[in-house]
Short mmCIF file of C-alpha atoms in Angstrom, two decimals:
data_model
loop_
_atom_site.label_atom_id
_atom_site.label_comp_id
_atom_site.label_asym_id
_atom_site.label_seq_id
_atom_site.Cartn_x
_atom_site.Cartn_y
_atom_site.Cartn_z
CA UNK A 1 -25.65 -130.17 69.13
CA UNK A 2 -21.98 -130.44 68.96
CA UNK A 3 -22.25 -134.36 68.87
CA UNK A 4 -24.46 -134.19 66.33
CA UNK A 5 -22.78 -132.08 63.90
CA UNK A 6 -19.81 -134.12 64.61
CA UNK A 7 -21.45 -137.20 63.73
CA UNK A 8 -22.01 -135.87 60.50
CA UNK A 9 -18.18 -134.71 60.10
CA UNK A 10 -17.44 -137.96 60.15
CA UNK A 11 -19.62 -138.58 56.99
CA UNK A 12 -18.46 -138.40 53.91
CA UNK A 13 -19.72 -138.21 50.46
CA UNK A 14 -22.94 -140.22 48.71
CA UNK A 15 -23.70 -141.34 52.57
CA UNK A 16 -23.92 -137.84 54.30
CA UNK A 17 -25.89 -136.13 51.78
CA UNK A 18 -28.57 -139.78 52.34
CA UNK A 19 -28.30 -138.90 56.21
CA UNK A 20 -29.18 -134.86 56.00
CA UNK A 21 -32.28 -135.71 53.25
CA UNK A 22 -33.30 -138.53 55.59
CA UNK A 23 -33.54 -136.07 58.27
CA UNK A 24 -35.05 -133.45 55.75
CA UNK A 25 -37.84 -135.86 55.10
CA UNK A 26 -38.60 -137.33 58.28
CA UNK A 27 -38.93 -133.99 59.79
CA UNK A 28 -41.13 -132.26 56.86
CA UNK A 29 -43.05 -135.19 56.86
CA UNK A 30 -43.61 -134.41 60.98
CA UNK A 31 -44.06 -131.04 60.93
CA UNK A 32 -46.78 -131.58 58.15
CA UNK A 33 -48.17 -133.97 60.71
CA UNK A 34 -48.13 -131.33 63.99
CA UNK A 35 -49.51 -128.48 61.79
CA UNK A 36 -52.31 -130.89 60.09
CA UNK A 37 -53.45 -131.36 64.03
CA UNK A 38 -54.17 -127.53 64.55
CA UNK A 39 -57.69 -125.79 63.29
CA UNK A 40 -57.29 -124.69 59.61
CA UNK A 41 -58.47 -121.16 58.59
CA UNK A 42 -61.98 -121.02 57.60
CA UNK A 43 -63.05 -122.89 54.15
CA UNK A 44 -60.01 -125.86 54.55
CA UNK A 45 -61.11 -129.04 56.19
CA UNK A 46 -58.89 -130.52 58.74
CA UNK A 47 -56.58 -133.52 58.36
CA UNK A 48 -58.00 -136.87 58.19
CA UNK A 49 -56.30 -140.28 57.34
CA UNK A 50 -56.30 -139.53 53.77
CA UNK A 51 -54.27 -136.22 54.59
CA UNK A 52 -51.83 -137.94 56.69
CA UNK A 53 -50.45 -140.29 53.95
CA UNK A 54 -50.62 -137.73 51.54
CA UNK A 55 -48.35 -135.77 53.69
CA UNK A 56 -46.00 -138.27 54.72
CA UNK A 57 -45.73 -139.60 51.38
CA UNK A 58 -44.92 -135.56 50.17
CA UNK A 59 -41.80 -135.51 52.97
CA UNK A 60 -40.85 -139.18 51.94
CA UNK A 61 -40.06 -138.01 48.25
CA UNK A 62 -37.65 -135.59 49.21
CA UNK A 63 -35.16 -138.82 49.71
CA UNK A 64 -34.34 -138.71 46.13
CA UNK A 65 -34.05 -134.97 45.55
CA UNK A 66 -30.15 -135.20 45.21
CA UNK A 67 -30.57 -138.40 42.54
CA UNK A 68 -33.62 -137.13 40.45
CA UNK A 69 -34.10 -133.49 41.37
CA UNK A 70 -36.98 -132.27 38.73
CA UNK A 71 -38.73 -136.13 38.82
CA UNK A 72 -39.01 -135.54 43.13
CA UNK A 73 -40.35 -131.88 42.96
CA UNK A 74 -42.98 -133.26 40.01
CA UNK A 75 -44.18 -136.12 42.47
CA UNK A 76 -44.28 -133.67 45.46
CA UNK A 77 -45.97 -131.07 43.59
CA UNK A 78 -48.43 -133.32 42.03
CA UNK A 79 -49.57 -135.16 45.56
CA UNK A 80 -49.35 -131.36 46.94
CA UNK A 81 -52.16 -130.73 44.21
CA UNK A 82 -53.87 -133.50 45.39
CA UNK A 83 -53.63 -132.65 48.85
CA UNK A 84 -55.17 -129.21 48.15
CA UNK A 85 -57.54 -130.99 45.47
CA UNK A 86 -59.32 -132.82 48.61
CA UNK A 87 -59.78 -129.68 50.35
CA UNK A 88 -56.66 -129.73 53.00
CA UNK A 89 -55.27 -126.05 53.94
CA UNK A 90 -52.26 -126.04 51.37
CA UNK A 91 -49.63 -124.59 53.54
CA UNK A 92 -49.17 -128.05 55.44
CA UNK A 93 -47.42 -129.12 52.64
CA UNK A 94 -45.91 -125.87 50.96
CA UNK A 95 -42.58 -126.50 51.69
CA UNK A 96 -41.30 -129.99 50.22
CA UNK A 97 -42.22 -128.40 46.55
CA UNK A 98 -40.22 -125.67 47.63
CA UNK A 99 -37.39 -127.23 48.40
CA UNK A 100 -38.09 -129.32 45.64
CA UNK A 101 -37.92 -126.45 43.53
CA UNK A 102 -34.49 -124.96 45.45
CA UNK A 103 -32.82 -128.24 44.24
CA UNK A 104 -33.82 -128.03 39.90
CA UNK A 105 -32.70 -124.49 40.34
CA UNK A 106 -29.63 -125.21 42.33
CA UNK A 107 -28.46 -128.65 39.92
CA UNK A 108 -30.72 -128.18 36.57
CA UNK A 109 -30.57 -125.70 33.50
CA UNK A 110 -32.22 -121.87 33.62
CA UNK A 111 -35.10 -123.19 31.60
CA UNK A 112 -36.00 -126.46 33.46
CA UNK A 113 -35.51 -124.13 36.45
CA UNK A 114 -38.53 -121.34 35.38
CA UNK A 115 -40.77 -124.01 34.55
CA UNK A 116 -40.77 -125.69 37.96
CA UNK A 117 -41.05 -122.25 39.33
CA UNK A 118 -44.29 -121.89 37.04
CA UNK A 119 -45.25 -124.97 38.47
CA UNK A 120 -45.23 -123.62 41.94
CA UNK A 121 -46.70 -120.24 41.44
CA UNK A 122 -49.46 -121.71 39.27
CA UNK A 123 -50.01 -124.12 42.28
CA UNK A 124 -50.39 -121.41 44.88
CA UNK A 125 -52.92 -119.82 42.75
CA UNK A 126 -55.20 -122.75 42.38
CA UNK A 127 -54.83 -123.29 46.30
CA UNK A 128 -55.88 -119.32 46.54
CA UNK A 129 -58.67 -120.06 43.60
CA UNK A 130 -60.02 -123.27 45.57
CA UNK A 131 -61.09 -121.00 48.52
CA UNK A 132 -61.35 -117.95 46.35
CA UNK A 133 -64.77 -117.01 49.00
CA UNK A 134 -62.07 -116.72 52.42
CA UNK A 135 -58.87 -115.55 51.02
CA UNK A 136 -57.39 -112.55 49.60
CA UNK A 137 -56.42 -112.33 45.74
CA UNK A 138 -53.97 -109.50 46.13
CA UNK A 139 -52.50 -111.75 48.86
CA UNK A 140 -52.02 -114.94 47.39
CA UNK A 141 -51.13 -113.58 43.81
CA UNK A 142 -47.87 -111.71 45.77
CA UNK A 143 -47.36 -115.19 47.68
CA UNK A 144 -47.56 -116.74 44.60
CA UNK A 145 -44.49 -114.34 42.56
CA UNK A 146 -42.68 -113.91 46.04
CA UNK A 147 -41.90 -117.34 47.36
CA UNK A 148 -41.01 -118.85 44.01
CA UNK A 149 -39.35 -116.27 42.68
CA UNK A 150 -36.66 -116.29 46.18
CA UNK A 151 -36.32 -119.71 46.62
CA UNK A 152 -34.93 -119.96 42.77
CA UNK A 153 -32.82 -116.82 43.24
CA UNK A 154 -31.67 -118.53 46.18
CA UNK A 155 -31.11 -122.08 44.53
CA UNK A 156 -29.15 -120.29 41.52
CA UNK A 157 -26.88 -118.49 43.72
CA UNK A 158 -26.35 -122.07 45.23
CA UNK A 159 -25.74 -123.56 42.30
CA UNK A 160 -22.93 -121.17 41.06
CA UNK A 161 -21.10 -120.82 44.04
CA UNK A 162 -20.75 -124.99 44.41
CA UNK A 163 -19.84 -125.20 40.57
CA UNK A 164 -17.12 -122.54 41.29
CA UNK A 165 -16.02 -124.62 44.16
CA UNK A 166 -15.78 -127.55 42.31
CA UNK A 167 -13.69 -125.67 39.58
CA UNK A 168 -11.61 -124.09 42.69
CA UNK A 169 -10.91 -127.52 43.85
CA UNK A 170 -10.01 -129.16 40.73
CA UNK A 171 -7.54 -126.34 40.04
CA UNK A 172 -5.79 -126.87 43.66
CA UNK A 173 -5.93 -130.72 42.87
CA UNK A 174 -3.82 -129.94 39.36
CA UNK A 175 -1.95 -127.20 41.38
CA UNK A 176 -0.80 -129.27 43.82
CA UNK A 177 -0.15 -132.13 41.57
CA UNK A 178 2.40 -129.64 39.36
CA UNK A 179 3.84 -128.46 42.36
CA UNK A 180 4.88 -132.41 43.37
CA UNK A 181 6.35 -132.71 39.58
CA UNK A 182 7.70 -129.73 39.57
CA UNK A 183 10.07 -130.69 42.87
CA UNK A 184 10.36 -133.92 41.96
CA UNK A 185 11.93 -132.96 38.63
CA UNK A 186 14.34 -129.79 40.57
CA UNK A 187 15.24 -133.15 42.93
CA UNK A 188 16.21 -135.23 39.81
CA UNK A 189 18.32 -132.43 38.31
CA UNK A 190 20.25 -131.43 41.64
CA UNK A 191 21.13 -135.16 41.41
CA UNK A 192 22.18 -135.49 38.61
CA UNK A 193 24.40 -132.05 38.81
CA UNK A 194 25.83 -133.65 41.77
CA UNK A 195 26.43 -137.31 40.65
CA UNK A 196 28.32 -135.39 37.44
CA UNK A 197 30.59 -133.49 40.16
CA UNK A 198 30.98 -137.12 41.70
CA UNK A 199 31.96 -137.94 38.32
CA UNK A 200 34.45 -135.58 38.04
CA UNK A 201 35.82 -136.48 41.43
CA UNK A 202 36.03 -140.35 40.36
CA UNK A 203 37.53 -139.50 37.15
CA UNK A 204 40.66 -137.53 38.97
CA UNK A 205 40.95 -140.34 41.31
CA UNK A 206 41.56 -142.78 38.56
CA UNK A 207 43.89 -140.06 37.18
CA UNK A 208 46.14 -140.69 40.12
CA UNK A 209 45.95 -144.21 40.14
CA UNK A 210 46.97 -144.71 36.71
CA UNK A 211 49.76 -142.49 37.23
CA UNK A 212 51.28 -144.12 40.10
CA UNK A 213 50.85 -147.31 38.77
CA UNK A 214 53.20 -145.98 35.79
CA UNK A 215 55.78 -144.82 38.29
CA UNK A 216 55.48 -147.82 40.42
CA UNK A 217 56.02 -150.09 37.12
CA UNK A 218 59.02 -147.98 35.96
CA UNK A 219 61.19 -147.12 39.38
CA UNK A 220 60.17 -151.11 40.74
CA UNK A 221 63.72 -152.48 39.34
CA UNK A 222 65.88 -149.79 40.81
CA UNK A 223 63.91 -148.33 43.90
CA UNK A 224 61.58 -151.09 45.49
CA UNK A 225 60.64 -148.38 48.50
CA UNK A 226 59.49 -145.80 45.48
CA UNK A 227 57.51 -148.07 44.10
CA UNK A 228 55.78 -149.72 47.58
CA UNK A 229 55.22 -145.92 48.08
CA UNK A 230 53.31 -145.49 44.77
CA UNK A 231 51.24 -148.72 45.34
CA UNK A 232 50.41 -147.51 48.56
CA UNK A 233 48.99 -144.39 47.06
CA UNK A 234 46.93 -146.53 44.53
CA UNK A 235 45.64 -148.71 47.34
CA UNK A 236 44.34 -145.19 49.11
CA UNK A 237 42.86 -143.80 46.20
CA UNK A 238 41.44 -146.73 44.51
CA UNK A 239 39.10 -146.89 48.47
CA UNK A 240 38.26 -142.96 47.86
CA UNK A 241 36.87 -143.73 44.17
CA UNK A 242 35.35 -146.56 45.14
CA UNK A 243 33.40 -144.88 47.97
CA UNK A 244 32.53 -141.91 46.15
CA UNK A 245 31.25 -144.23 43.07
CA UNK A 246 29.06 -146.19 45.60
CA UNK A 247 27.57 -142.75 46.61
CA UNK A 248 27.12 -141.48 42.98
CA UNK A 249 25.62 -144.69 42.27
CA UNK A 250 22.85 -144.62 45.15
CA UNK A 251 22.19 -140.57 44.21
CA UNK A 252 20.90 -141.49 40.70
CA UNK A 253 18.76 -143.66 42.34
CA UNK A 254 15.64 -141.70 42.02
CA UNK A 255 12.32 -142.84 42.37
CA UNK A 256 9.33 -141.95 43.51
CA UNK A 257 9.64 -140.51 46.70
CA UNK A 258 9.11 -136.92 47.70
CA UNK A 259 11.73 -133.80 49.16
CA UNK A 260 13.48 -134.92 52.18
CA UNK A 261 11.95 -135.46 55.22
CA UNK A 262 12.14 -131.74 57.21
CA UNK A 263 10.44 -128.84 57.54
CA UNK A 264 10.14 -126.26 54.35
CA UNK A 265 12.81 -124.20 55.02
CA UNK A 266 15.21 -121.72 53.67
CA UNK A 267 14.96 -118.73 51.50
CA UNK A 268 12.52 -118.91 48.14
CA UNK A 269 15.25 -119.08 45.56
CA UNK A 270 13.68 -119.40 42.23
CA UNK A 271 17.27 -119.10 41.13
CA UNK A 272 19.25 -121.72 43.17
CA UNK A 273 19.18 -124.01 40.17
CA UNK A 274 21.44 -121.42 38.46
CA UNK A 275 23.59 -120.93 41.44
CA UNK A 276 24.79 -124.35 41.53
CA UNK A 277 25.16 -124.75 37.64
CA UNK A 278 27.09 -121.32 37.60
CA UNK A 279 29.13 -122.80 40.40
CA UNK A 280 29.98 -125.61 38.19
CA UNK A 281 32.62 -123.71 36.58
CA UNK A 282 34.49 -122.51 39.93
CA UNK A 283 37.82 -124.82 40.11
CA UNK A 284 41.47 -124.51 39.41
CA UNK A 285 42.01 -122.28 36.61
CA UNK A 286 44.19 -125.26 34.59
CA UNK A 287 41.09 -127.35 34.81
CA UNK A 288 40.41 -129.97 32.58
CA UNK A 289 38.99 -133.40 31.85
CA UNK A 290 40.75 -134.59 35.41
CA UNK A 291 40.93 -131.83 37.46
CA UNK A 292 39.40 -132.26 40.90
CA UNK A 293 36.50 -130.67 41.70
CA UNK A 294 36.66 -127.10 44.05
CA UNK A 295 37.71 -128.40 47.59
CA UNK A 296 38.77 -126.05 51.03
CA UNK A 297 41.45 -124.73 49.36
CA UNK A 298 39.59 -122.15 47.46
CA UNK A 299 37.13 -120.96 49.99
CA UNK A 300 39.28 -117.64 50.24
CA UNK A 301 39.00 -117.17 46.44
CA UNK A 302 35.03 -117.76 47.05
CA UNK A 303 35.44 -115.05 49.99
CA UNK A 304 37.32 -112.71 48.18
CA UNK A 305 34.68 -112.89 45.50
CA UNK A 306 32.03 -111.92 47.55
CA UNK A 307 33.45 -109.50 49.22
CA UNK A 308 34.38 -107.52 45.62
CA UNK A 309 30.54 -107.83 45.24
CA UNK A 310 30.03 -106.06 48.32
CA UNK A 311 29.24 -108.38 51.43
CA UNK A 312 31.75 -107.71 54.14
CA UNK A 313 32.61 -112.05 54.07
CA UNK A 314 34.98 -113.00 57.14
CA UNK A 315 35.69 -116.79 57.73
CA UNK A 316 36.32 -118.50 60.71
CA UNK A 317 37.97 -122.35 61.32
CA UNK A 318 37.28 -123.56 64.66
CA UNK A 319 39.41 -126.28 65.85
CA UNK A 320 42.67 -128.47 64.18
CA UNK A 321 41.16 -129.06 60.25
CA UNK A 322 40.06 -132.45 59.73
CA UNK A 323 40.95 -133.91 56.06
CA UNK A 324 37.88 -134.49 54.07
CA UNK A 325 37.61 -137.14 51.26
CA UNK A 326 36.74 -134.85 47.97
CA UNK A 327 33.56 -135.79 47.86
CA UNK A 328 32.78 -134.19 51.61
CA UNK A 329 35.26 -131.49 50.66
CA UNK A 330 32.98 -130.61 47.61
CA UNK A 331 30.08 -130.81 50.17
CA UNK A 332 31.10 -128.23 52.23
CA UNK A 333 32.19 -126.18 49.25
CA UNK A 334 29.14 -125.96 47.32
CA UNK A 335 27.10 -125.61 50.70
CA UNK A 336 29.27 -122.47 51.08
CA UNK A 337 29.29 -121.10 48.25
CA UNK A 338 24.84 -121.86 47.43
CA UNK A 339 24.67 -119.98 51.19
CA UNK A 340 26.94 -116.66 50.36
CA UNK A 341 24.71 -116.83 46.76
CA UNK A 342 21.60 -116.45 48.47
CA UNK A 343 23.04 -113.51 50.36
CA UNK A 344 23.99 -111.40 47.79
CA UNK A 345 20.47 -112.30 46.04
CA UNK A 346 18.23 -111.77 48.95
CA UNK A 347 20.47 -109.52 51.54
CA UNK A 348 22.63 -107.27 49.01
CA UNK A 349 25.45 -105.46 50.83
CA UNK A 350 25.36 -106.79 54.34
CA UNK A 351 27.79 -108.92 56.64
CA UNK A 352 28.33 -112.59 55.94
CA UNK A 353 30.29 -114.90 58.67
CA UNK A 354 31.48 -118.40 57.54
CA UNK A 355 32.34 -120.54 60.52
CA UNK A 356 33.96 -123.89 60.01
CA UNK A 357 33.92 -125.77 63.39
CA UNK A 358 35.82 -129.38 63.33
CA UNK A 359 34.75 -131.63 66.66
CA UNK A 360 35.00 -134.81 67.08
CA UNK A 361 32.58 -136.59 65.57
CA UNK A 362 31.34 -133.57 63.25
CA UNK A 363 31.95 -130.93 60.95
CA UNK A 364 29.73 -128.14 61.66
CA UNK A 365 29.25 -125.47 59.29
CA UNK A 366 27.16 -122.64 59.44
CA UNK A 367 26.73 -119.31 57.13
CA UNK A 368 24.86 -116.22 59.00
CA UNK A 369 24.33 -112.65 57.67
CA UNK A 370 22.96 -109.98 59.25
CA UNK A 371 20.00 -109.45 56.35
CA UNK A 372 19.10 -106.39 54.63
CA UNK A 373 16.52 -105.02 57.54
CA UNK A 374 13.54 -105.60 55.65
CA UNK A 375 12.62 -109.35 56.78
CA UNK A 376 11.38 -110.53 60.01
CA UNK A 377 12.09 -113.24 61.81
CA UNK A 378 8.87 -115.54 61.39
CA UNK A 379 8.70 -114.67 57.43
CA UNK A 380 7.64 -117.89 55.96
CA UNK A 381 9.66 -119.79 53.71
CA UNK A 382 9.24 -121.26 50.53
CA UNK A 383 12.25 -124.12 49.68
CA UNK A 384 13.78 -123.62 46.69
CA UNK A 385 16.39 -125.56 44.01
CA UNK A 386 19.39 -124.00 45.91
CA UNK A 387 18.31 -125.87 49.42
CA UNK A 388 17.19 -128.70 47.72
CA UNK A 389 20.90 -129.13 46.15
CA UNK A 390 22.01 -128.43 49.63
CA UNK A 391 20.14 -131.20 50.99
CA UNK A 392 20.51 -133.81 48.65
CA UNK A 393 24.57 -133.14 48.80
CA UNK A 394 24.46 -133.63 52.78
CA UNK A 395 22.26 -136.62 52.70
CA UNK A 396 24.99 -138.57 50.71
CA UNK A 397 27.50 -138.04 53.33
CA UNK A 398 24.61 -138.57 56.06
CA UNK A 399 24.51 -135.21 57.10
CA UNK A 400 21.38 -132.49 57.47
CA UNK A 401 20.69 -129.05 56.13
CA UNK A 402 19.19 -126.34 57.94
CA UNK A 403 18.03 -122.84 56.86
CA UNK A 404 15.69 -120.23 58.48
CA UNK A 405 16.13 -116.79 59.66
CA UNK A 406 17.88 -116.21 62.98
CA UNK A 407 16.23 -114.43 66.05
CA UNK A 408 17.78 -110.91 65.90
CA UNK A 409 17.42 -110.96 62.06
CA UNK A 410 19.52 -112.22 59.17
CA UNK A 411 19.64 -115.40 57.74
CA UNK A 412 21.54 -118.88 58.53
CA UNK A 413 22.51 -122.10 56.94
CA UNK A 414 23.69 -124.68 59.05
CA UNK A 415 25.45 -128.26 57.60
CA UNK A 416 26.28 -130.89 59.97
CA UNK A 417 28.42 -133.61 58.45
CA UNK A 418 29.57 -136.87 60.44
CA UNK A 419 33.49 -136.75 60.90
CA UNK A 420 35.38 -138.53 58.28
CA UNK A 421 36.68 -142.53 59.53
CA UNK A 422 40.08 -143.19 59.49
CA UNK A 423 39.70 -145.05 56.16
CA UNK A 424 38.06 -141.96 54.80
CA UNK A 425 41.06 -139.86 54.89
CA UNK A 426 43.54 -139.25 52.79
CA UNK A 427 47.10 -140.59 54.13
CA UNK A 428 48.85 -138.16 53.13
CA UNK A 429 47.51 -135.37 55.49
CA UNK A 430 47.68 -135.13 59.18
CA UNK A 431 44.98 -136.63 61.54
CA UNK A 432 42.88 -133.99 63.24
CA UNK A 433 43.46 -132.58 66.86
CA UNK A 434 41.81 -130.40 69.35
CA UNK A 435 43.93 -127.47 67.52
CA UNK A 436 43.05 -123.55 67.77
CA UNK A 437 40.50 -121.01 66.52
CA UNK A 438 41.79 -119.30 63.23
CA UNK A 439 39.85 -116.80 61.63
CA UNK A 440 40.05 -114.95 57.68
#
């Protein structure tokens, strides 16, 4: 049995419904043949040749019932009148008109569907009629309103449920269809909110370089070593922009692909969006057309922000700290700062640790609270504009995002970003070292 029904798994469409009337056929058709071999009640006259074909050809019809539903149960029903015409006990052939008569009510209109049950009961009355000396009026007359009347009951209720079926699966066709447009256009727009941040960190560098290369071209007569220093500078700078415009130029880059590969994590945040463009406006208070974007250096101002809204926000920096281009730097900012969002959002007053964790060939950051007590641990999660920001931001650098809630309860966000290359730095910090564990 199992092979069999797995056979017909493996079927689809226009070629399973042939197989299953195929099988309908062939075995009414059989049956029809078996019972037409037995003694018929008194009055019918058994099966001959004549009989046989008659009844094959009734179960043969039924091949067509999906294509031409009311023409098959008028062809049955008219040899079936035949059949009982020539004086063969009606009941070998009873049910291909019924199921005839199950598939108008099931695919046709009300109306077309009461006729064909007309059809039937008027049938089983003339069968009753033609032996009218052995049968029972009272009997066939209640045969006659019964069976009809429940297999089109039956066929209706058949009918509805596939039509609301179809309906149910053309709505979670358009659903899911919306849903893909609907992330596709939250991916564009965290793009493009980042490649304008990108912008912004471009346009400072260029700041700098025309600068020094005003102070190299003034001091050059009187103090060559000035002026090597200031070209120096440019040379530095001028390799920052240039990465971080290769980056912004491969972020707009948007085409048709999905989210990131990864599993659907991190908190439902029908709000991130407005996280990040709120966050927009978080920089040095004498901002302006060149200012750089937020870096490191105001993560305490984020802290002490969020703690005045009522998280209890600690920080800790594990190892010597690494310089970060301002690109990365505004990475790890805004990957902060989206995390201790979604805590006050979803957690309220709670604990929030920030741990910064420079190794060797990684930064590692993670954010953890301790939640509000009311989720659990497997709660599903829905992604949401916030974590997709967080994700596309990483992926420029060629790092990965990770949210879910802990174990013991709470909430994390984990970034992993590749360390920094030596041309990535800026020269005028320090190189990193193995360094101790400082905490805020």
């Amino acid at each position: 049995m199992r092979a069999g029904f797995g056979f017909l798994d493996r079927l689809t469409g226009r070629y399973r419904s042939l197989v299953v009337d195929s099988l309908l056929a062939l075995g009414y058709a059989g049956a029809g043949l078996l019972l037409g071999q037995e003694q018929p009640p008194v009055g019918w006259q058994s099966m001959d040749g004549l009989g046989a074909v008659l009844t094959v050809l009734v179960g043969l019809v039924l091949l067509a019932r999906r294509i031409a539903p009311v023409a098959v149960f008028a062809t049955s029903s008219a040899l079936w009148i035949l059949f009982i015409a020539c004086g063969y006990w009606p009941v070998i052939n009873s049910m291909p008109p019924l199921l005839g008569l199950y598939t108008v009510a099931a695919t046709r209109h009300l109306r077309t569907s009461l006729v064909c049950a007309v059809v039937v009961a008027g049938t089983w009355v003339y069968a009753g009629l033609s032996n009218a000396d052995n049968s029972s009026m009272r009997t066939v007359l209640a045969q006659a309103v019964l069976f009809p009347a429940v297999v089109f009951v039956v066929g209706r209720g058949s009918g509805r449920l596939a039509e609301r079926n179809r309906q149910f699966a053309e709505l979670t066709f358009q659903l899911r269809r919306q849903q893909e447009e609907n992330a596709r256009q939250a991916l564009t727009e965290e793009r493009v909110r980042i490649a304008r941040e990108l912008h912004d960190v471009v346009a400072h560098h260029m700041s700098v370089i025309s600068l020094q290369a005003g102070m190299a071209s003034y001091v050059f007569p009187t103090n060559p070593a000035v002026s090597r220093q200031a070209l120096d500078t440019i040379a530095g700078t001028s390799r920052e922009a240039l990465e971080e415009m290769r980056r912004m130029l491969v972020l707009l880059r948007v085409g048709q692909e999905g989210l990131p590969e990864g599993r659907a994590e991190g908190r439902a945040d029908p709000a991130g969006a407005d996280a990040d463009a709120e966050s927009e406006d978080d920089g040095p208070e004498d901002g302006g057309a060149y200012a750089p974007a937020p870096g490191l250096d105001l993560l305490d101002r984020l802290l002490e922000r969020v703690r005045g809204a009522g998280v209890r926000a600690t920080m800790e920096v594990v190892g010597s700290p690494t310089p970060l281009p301002p690109g990365m730097a505004l990475c790890v900012f805004r990957v902060i700062q989206e995390a201790l969002t979604n805590v006050l959002k979803h957690a309220g007053p709670t604990r929030a640790d920030v741990t910064i964790r420079y190794e060797s060939r990684a930064i590692v950051v993670s954010v953890t609270d301790e939640g509000s007590g009311n989720s659990l641990p497997d709660t599903v999660i829905t992604p949401g504009h916030g974590l997709i920001g967080m994700r596309e931001r990483a992926k420029i650098y060629g790092g990965t995002v990770t949210a879910g809630p802990r174990a013991l309860g709470g909430f994390e966000v984990r970034l992993v970003l590749p360390a920094p290359t030596t041309s990535d730095r800026p020269d005028t910090l320090p190189t990193p070292g193995l360094g101790d564990v400082r905490s805020r």
